[in-house]
Coordinates of C-alpha atoms in Angstrom, one line a residue:
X347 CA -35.6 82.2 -62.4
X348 CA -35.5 78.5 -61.4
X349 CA -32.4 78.0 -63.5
X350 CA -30.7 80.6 -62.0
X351 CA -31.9 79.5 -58.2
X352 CA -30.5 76.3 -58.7
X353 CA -27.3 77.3 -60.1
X354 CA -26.3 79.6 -57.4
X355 CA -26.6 76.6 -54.8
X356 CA -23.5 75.8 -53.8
X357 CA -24.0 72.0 -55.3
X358 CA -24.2 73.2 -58.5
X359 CA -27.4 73.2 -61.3
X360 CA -30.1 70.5 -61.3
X361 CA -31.7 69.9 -64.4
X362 CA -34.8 68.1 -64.7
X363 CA -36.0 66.1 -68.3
X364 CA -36.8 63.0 -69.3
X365 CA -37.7 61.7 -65.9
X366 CA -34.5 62.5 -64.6
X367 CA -31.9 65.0 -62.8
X368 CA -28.8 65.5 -63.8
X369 CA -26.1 68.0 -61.9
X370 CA -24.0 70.7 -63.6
X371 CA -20.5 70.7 -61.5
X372 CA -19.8 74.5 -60.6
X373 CA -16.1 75.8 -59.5
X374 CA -15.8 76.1 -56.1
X375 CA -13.9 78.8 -54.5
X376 CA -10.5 77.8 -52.4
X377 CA -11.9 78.7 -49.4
X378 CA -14.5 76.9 -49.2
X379 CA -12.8 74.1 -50.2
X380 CA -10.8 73.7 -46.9
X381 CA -13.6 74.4 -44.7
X382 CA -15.6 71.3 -46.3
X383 CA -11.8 69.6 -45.6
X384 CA -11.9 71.0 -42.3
X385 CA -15.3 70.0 -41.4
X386 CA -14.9 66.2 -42.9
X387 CA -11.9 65.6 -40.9
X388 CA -12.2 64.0 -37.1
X389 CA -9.9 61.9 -35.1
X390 CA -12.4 60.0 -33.5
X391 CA -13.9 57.3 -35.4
X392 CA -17.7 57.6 -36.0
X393 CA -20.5 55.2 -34.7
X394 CA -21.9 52.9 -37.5
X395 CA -25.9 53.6 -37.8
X396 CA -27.0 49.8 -37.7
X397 CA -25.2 50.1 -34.2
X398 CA -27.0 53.6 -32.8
X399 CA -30.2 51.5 -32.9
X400 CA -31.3 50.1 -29.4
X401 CA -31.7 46.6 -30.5
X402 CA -28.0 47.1 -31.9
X403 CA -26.9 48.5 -28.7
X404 CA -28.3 45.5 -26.4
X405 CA -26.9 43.1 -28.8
X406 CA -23.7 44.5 -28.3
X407 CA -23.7 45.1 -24.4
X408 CA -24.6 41.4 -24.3
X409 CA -21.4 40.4 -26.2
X410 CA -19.1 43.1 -24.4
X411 CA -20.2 41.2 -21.2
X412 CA -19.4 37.5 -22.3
X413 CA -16.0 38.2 -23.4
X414 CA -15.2 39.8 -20.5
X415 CA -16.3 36.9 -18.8
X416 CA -14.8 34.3 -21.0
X417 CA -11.1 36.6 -20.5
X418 CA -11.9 36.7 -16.8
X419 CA -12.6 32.6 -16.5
X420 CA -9.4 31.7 -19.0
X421 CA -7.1 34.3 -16.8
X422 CA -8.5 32.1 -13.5
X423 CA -7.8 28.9 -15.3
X424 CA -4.2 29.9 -16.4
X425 CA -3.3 31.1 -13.1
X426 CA -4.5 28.1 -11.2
X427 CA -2.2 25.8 -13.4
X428 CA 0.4 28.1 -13.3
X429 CA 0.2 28.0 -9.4
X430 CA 0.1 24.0 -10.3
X431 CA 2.4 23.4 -12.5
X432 CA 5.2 20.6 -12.8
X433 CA 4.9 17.3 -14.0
X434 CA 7.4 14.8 -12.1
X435 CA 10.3 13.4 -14.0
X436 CA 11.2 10.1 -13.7
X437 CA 14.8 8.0 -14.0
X438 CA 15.7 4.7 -12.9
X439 CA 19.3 4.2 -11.5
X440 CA 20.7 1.0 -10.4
X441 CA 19.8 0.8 -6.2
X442 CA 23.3 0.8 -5.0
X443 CA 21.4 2.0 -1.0
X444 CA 21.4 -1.5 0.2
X445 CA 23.8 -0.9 3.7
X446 CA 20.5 1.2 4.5
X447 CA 17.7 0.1 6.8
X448 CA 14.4 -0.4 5.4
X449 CA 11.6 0.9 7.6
X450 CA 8.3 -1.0 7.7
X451 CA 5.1 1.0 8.8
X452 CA 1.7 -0.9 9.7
X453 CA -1.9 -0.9 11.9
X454 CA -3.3 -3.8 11.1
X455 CA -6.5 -4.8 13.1
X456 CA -6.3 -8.8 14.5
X457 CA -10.5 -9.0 15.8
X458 CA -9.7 -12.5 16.9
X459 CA -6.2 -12.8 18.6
X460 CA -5.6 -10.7 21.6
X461 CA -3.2 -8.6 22.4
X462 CA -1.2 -11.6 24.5
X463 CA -1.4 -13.3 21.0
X464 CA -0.1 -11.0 18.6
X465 CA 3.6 -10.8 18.3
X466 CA 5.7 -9.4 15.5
X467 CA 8.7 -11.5 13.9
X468 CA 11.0 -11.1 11.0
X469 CA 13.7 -13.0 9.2
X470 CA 15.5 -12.3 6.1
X471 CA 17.5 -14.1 3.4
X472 CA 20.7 -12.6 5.3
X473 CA 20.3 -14.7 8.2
X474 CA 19.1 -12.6 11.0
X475 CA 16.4 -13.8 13.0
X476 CA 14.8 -10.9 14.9
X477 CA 11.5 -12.3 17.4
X478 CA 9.5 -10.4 19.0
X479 CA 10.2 -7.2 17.1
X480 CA 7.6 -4.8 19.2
X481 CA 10.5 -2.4 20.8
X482 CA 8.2 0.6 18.6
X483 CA 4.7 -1.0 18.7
X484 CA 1.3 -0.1 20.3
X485 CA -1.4 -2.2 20.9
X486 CA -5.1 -1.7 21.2
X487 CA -7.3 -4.3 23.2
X488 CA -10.6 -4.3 21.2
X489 CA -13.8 -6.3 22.6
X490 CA -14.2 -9.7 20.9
X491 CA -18.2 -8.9 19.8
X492 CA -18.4 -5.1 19.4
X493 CA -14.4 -4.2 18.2
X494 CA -14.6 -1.3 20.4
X495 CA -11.3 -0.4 22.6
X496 CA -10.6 -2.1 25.6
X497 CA -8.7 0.3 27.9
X498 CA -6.2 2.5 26.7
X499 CA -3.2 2.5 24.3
X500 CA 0.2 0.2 25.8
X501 CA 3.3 0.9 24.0
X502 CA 4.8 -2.9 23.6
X503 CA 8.1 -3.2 25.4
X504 CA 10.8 -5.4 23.9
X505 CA 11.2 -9.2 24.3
X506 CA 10.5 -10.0 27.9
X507 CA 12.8 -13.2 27.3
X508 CA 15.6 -11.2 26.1
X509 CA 15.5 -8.2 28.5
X510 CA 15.5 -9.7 31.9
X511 CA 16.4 -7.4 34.7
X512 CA 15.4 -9.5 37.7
X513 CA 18.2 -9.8 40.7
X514 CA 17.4 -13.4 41.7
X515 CA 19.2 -15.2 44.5
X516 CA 22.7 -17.2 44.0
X517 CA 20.5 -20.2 45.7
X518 CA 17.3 -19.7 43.8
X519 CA 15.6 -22.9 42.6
X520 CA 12.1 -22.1 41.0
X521 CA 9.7 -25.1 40.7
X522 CA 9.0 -26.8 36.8
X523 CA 5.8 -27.8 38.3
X524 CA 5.4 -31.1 37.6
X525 CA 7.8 -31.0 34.3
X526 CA 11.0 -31.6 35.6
X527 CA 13.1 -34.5 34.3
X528 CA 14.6 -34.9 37.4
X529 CA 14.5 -34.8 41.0
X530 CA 16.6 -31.4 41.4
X531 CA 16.0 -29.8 37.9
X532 CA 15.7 -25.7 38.5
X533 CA 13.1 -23.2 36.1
X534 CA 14.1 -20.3 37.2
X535 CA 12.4 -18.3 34.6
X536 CA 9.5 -18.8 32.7
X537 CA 11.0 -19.4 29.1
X538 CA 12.7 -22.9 31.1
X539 CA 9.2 -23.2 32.6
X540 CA 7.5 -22.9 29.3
X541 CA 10.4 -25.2 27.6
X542 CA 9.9 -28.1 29.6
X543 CA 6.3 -28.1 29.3
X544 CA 6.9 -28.2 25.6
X545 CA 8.9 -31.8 25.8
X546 CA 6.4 -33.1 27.9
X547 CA 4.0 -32.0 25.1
X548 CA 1.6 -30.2 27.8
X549 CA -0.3 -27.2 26.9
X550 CA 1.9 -23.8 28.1
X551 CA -1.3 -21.3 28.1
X552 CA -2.5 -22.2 31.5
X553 CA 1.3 -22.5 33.0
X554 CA 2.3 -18.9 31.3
X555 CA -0.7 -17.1 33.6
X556 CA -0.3 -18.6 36.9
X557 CA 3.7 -19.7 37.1
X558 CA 5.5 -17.8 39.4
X559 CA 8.5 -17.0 37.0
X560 CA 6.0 -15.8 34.4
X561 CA 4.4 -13.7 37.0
X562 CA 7.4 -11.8 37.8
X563 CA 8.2 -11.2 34.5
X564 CA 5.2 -10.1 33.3
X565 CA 6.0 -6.3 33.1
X566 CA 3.8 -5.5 30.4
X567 CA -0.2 -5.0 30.9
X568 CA -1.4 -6.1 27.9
X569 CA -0.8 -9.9 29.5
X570 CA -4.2 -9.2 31.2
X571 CA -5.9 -9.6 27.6
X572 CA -9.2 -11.9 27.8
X573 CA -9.4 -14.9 25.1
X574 CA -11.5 -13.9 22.5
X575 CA -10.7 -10.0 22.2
X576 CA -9.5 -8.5 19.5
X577 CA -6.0 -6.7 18.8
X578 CA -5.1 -3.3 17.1
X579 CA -1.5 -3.6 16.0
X580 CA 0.6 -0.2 15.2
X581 CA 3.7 1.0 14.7
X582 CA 6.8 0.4 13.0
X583 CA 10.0 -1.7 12.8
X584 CA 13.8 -1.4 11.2
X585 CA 14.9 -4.5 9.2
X586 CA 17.7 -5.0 7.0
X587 CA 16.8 -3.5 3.4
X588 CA 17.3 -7.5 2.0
X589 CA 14.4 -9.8 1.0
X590 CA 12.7 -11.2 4.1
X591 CA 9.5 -11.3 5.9
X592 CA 7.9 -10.6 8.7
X593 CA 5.1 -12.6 10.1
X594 CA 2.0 -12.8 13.3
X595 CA 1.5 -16.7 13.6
X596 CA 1.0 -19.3 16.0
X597 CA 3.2 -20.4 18.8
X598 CA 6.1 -19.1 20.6
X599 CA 9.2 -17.7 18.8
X600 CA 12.6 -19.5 18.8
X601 CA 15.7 -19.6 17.3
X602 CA 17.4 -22.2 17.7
X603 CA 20.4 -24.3 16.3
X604 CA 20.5 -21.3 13.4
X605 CA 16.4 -21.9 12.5
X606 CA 13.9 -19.9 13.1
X607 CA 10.8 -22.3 15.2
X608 CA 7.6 -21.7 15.8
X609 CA 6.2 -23.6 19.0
X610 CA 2.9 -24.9 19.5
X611 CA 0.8 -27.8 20.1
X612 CA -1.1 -29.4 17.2
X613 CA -4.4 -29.1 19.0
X614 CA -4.2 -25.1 19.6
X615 CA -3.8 -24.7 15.9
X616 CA -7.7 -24.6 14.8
X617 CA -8.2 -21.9 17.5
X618 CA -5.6 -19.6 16.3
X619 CA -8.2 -17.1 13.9
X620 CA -6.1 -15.4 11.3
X621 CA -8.2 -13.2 10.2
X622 CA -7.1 -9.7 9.7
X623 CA -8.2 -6.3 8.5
X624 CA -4.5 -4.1 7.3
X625 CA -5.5 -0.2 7.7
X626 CA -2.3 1.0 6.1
X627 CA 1.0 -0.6 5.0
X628 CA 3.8 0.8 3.8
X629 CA 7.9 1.1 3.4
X630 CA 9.5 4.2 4.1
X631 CA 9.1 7.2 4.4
X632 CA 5.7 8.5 2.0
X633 CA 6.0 12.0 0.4
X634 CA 3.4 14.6 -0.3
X635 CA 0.8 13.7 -2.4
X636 CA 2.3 9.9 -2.8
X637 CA -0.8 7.6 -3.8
X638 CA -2.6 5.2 -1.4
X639 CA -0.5 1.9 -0.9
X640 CA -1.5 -1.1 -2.2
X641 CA -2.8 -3.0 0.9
X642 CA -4.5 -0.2 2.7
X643 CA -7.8 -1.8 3.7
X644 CA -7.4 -5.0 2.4
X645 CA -8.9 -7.8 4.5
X646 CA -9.1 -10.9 5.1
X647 CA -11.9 -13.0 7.7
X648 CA -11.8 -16.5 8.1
X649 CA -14.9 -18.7 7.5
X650 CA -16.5 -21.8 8.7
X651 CA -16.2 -23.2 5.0
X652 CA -12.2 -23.6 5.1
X653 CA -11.5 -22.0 8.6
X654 CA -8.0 -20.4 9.8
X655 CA -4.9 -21.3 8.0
X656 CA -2.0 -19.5 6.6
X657 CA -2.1 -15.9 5.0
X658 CA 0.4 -14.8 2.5
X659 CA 1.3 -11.3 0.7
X660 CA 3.9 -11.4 -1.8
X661 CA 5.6 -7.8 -2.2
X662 CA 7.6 -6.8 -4.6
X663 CA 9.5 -2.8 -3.8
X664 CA 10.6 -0.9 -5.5
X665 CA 12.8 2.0 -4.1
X666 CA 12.1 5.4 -4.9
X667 CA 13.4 8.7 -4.0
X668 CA 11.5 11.6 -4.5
X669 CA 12.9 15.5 -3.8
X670 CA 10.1 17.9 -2.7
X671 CA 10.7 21.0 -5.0
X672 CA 9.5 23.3 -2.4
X673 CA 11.3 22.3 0.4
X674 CA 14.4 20.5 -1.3
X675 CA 13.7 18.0 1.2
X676 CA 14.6 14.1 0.3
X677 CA 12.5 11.3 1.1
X678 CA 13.6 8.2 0.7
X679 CA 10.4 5.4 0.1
X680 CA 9.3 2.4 -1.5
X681 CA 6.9 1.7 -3.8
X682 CA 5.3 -1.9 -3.9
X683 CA 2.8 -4.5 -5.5
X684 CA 1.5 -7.5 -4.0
X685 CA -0.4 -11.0 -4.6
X686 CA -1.4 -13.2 -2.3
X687 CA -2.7 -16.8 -1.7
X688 CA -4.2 -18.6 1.3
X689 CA -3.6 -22.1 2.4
X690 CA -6.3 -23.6 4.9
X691 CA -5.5 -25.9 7.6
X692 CA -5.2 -29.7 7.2
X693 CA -8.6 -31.3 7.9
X694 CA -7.0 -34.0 9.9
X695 CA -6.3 -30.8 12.1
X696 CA -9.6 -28.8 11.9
X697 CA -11.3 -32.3 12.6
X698 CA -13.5 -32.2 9.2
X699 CA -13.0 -35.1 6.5
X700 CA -11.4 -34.9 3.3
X701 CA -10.4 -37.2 0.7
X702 CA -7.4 -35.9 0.1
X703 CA -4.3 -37.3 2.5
X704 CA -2.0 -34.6 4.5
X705 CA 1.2 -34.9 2.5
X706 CA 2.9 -31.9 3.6
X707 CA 4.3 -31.8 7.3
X708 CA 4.4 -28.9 9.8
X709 CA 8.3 -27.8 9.3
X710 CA 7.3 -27.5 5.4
X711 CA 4.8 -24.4 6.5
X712 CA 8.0 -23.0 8.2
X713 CA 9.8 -22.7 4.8
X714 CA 6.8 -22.2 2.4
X715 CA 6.9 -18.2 3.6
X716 CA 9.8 -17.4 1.7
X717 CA 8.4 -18.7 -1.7
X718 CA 7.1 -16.2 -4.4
X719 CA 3.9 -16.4 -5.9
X720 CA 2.3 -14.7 -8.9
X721 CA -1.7 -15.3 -8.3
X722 CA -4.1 -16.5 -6.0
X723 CA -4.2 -20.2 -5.6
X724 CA -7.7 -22.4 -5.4
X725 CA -7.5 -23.1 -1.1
X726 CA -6.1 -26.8 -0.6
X727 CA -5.8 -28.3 2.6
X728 CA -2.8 -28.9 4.2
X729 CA -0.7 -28.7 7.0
X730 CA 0.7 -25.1 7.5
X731 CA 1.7 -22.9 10.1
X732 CA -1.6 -20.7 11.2
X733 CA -0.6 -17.1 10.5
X734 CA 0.0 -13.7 8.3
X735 CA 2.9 -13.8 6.2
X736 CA 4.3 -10.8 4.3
X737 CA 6.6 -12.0 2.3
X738 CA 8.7 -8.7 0.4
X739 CA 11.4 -8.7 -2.1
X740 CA 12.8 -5.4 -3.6
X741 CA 14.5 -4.7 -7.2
X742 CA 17.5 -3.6 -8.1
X743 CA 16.5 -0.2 -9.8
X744 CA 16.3 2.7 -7.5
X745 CA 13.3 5.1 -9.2
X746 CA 14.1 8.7 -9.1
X747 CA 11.3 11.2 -9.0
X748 CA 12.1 14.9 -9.3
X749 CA 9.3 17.4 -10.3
X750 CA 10.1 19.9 -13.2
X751 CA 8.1 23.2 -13.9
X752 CA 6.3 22.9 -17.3
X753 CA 6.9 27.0 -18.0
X754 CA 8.2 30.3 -17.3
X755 CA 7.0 33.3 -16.1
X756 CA 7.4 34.5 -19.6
X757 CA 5.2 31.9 -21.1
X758 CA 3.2 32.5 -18.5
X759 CA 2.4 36.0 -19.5
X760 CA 2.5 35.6 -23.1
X761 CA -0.6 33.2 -22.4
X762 CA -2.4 35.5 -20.5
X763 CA -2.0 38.8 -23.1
X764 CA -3.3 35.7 -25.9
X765 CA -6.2 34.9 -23.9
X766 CA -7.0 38.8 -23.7
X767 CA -6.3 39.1 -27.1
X768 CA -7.7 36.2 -28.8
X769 CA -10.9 36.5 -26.6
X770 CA -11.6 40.4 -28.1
X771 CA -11.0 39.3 -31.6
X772 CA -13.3 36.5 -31.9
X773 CA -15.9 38.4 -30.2
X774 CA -15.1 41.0 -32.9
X775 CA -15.8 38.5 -35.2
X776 CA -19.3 37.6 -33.6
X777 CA -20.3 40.7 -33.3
X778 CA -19.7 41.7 -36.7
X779 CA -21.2 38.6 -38.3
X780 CA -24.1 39.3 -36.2
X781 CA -24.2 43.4 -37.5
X782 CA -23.9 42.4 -41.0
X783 CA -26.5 39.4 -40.9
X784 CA -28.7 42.4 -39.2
X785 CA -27.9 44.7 -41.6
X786 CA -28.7 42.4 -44.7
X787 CA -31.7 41.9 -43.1
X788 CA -33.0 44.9 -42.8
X789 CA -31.8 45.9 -46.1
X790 CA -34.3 43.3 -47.8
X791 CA -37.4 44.5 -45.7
X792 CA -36.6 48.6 -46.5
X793 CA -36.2 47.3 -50.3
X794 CA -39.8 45.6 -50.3
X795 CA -41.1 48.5 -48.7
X796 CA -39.2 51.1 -51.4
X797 CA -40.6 49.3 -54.5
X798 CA -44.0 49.7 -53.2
X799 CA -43.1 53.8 -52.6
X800 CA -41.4 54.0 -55.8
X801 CA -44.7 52.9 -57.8
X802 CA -46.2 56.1 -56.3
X803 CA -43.5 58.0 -57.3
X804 CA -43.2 57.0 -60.6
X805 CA -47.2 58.3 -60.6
X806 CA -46.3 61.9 -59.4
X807 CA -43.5 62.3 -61.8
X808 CA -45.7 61.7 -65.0
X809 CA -47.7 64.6 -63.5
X810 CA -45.0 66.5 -62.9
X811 CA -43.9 66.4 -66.9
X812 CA -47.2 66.9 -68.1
X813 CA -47.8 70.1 -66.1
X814 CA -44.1 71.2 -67.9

């Protein structure tokens, strides 16, 4: 009866001897044959077991959730340089812009000179002498001990000496004051006034305030300035785009027989403080996102060890245009280096000893601005004209700078289906290195755990053979 039971099961006849089962195969019919087809198939793919556990589950939540993380901070990333991208290409051409103007921009901060002090001149290797270059200048009165401002903001005029709109009378005689050479000599402005003084070799400071001529010419409100204030300088000037310099020193500004003078008397030299503090600096126009110049806050203070003396920058430029690739705009700049030395005033001048003798003469401090230095010299004293030189040279290569996009918008989504991509199969691969280390594991504790149940089994099927 149990021979015939077994072989009317549908998975054929079971057989038990000799400690084990073995199964007859019985024909099935065709029918049921395409249900169990029927039944096996299914579109949808089936949950592995290892994962229906909870511990499986968690695991994999936890891993869902960092690569959608890790896609969401790589699509950021590629979108923000994307947004950014473009490097700036770079070609030198030979600069043939020289007919151009080459525009200077400064604020420099003078805490010792006032504002009556502090006047602008440039030369350059062409020839042109241009004094008194303030037409586009403000200046700042600042208090000699705190550097705060001193009243407000005066845009500098132009040379007062060489803008003179005074109607004066056919029969005017205005005094010299004591410096005329002969009974009948005539100053009828203040320049004369000032001239004479200088070949008597009198001092001109106290003769420039209280001279009628100066007086009447005194248009501009910054004469007012106090000694021992301070001076803001800002502003711009146009020079010819040749090697030259442009210059605050001592003494009044003359051309004269084709030179370019400086005049002063010897004993207002120590007094003339130097020192200056140069905010910003530049040559032309600056584009966006242009680094800082060179210069911008460098400064320089005098001390009591060598005192004033004579400043001096050596630029080199280099000419740059750069096309703004939103825009299309052109700007048209300069880029620059610089060195610089200082020279301190003669001791015979400053009135403090030195063994060494003053061999170089005041005229020689009048050319020394347009030589070129490479380093910072050790400070010897000599005789020099008492000021802040900026001595600038440019090359003869024009840099072009035009910025170029790195990608397309192809690339650019080809990146971001990779990143999508990439990130889901590596997870894959974490997550299935994880299932299969969990798996292995928990295949080695079950087996422990069988061989112990299969002892007992092997007990019950002794048992089993002895009762057939």
């Amino acid at each position: 009866n149990r021979t015939k039971k077994m072989a009317s099961s549908p998975g054929g006849l079971r057989r038990r001897g000799g400690g084990e089962e073995r199964e007859i195969a019985v024909d099935e019919k065709p029918v049921e044959k395409m249900t169990k087809m029927v039944r096996k198939f299914d579109m949808y793919a089936k949950v592995k077991e290892e994962y229906k556990l909870p511990a499986a589950a968690q695991a994999s939540s936890h891993v869902n959730t960092a690569t959608w993380c890790l896609i969401g901070l790589l699509t950021l990333s590629e979108c923000w340089a994307y947004a950014t991208s473009g490097r700036t290409k770079e070609h030198m051409v030979v600069d043939s812009t020289l007919g151009q103007k080459l525009r200077i921009n400064m604020n420099i901060t003078f805490p010792a000179l006032s504002c009556s002090e502090v006047h602008v001149d440039a030369m350059d290797v062409a020839g042109d002498y241009h004094p008194y270059m303030e037409q586009n200048m403000m200046k700042q009165r600042l208090h000699g001990v705190t550097g705060l401002p001193v009243g407000r903001k005066v845009e500098e005029t132009a040379n007062v000496f060489e803008n003179k709109a005074f109607q004066l009378p056919e029969d005017y005689c205005g005094s010299c004051y004591g410096a005329e050479e002969k009974a009948r000599d005539c100053c009828n402005t203040c320049e004369q006034v000032v001239a004479r003084y200088s070949v008597k070799g009198w001092s001109t400071k106290e003769i420039r305030r209280s001279a009628e001529q100066c007086k009447r010419e005194m248009t501009n409100p910054l004469a007012s300035a106090q000694p021992g204030e301070g001076c803001r300088l800002s502003g711009f000037i146009l020079v010819n785009k040749v090697a030259g310099n442009f210059h605050v020193a001592l003494g009044e500004s003359v051309v004269r027989d084709g030179r370019f003078i400086h005049q002063f008397q010897p004993q207002d030299a120590p007094g003339f403080n130097a020192s200056h503090v140069v905010h910003s600096l530049s040559f032309g126009e600056p584009y966006p996102g242009m680094r800082a110049d060179p210069m911008d806050g460098v400064s320089a203070i005098a001390t009591e060890d060598h005192g004033t003396g004579l400043y001096q920058y050596f630029i080199k430029l280099v000419p740059t245009i750069y096309e703004s690739p939103k825009s299309g705009d052109t700007f048209w700049t300069n880029q620059y280096s610089y060195t610089q030395r200082f020279r301190p005033l003669a001791a015979h001048l400053t009135g403090k000893r030195t063994e060494e003798p003053p061999h170089a003469h005041h005229a020689e401090a009048s050319k020394d601005h347009h030589a070129h230095g490479t380093a910072k010299h050790s400070p010897v004293a000599t005789s020099v004209l008492p000021g802040v030189f900026w001595v600038y040279d440019l090359s003869a290569f024009m840099l072009e700078l035009s910025p170029t996009s790195t990608s397309t918008f192809a690339h650019f989504l080809a990146r971001l289906c990779a990143i999508a991509g990439g990130a889901f199969t590596v997870m894959g691969l974490v997550e299935s290195a994880f299932g299969h280390a969990r798996k292995s594991w928990a295949s080695v504790g079950g087996s422990g755990s069988g061989k112990k149940s299969g002892g007992g089994g092997g007990g019950g099927g002794g048992h089993a053979k002895s009762s057939l």
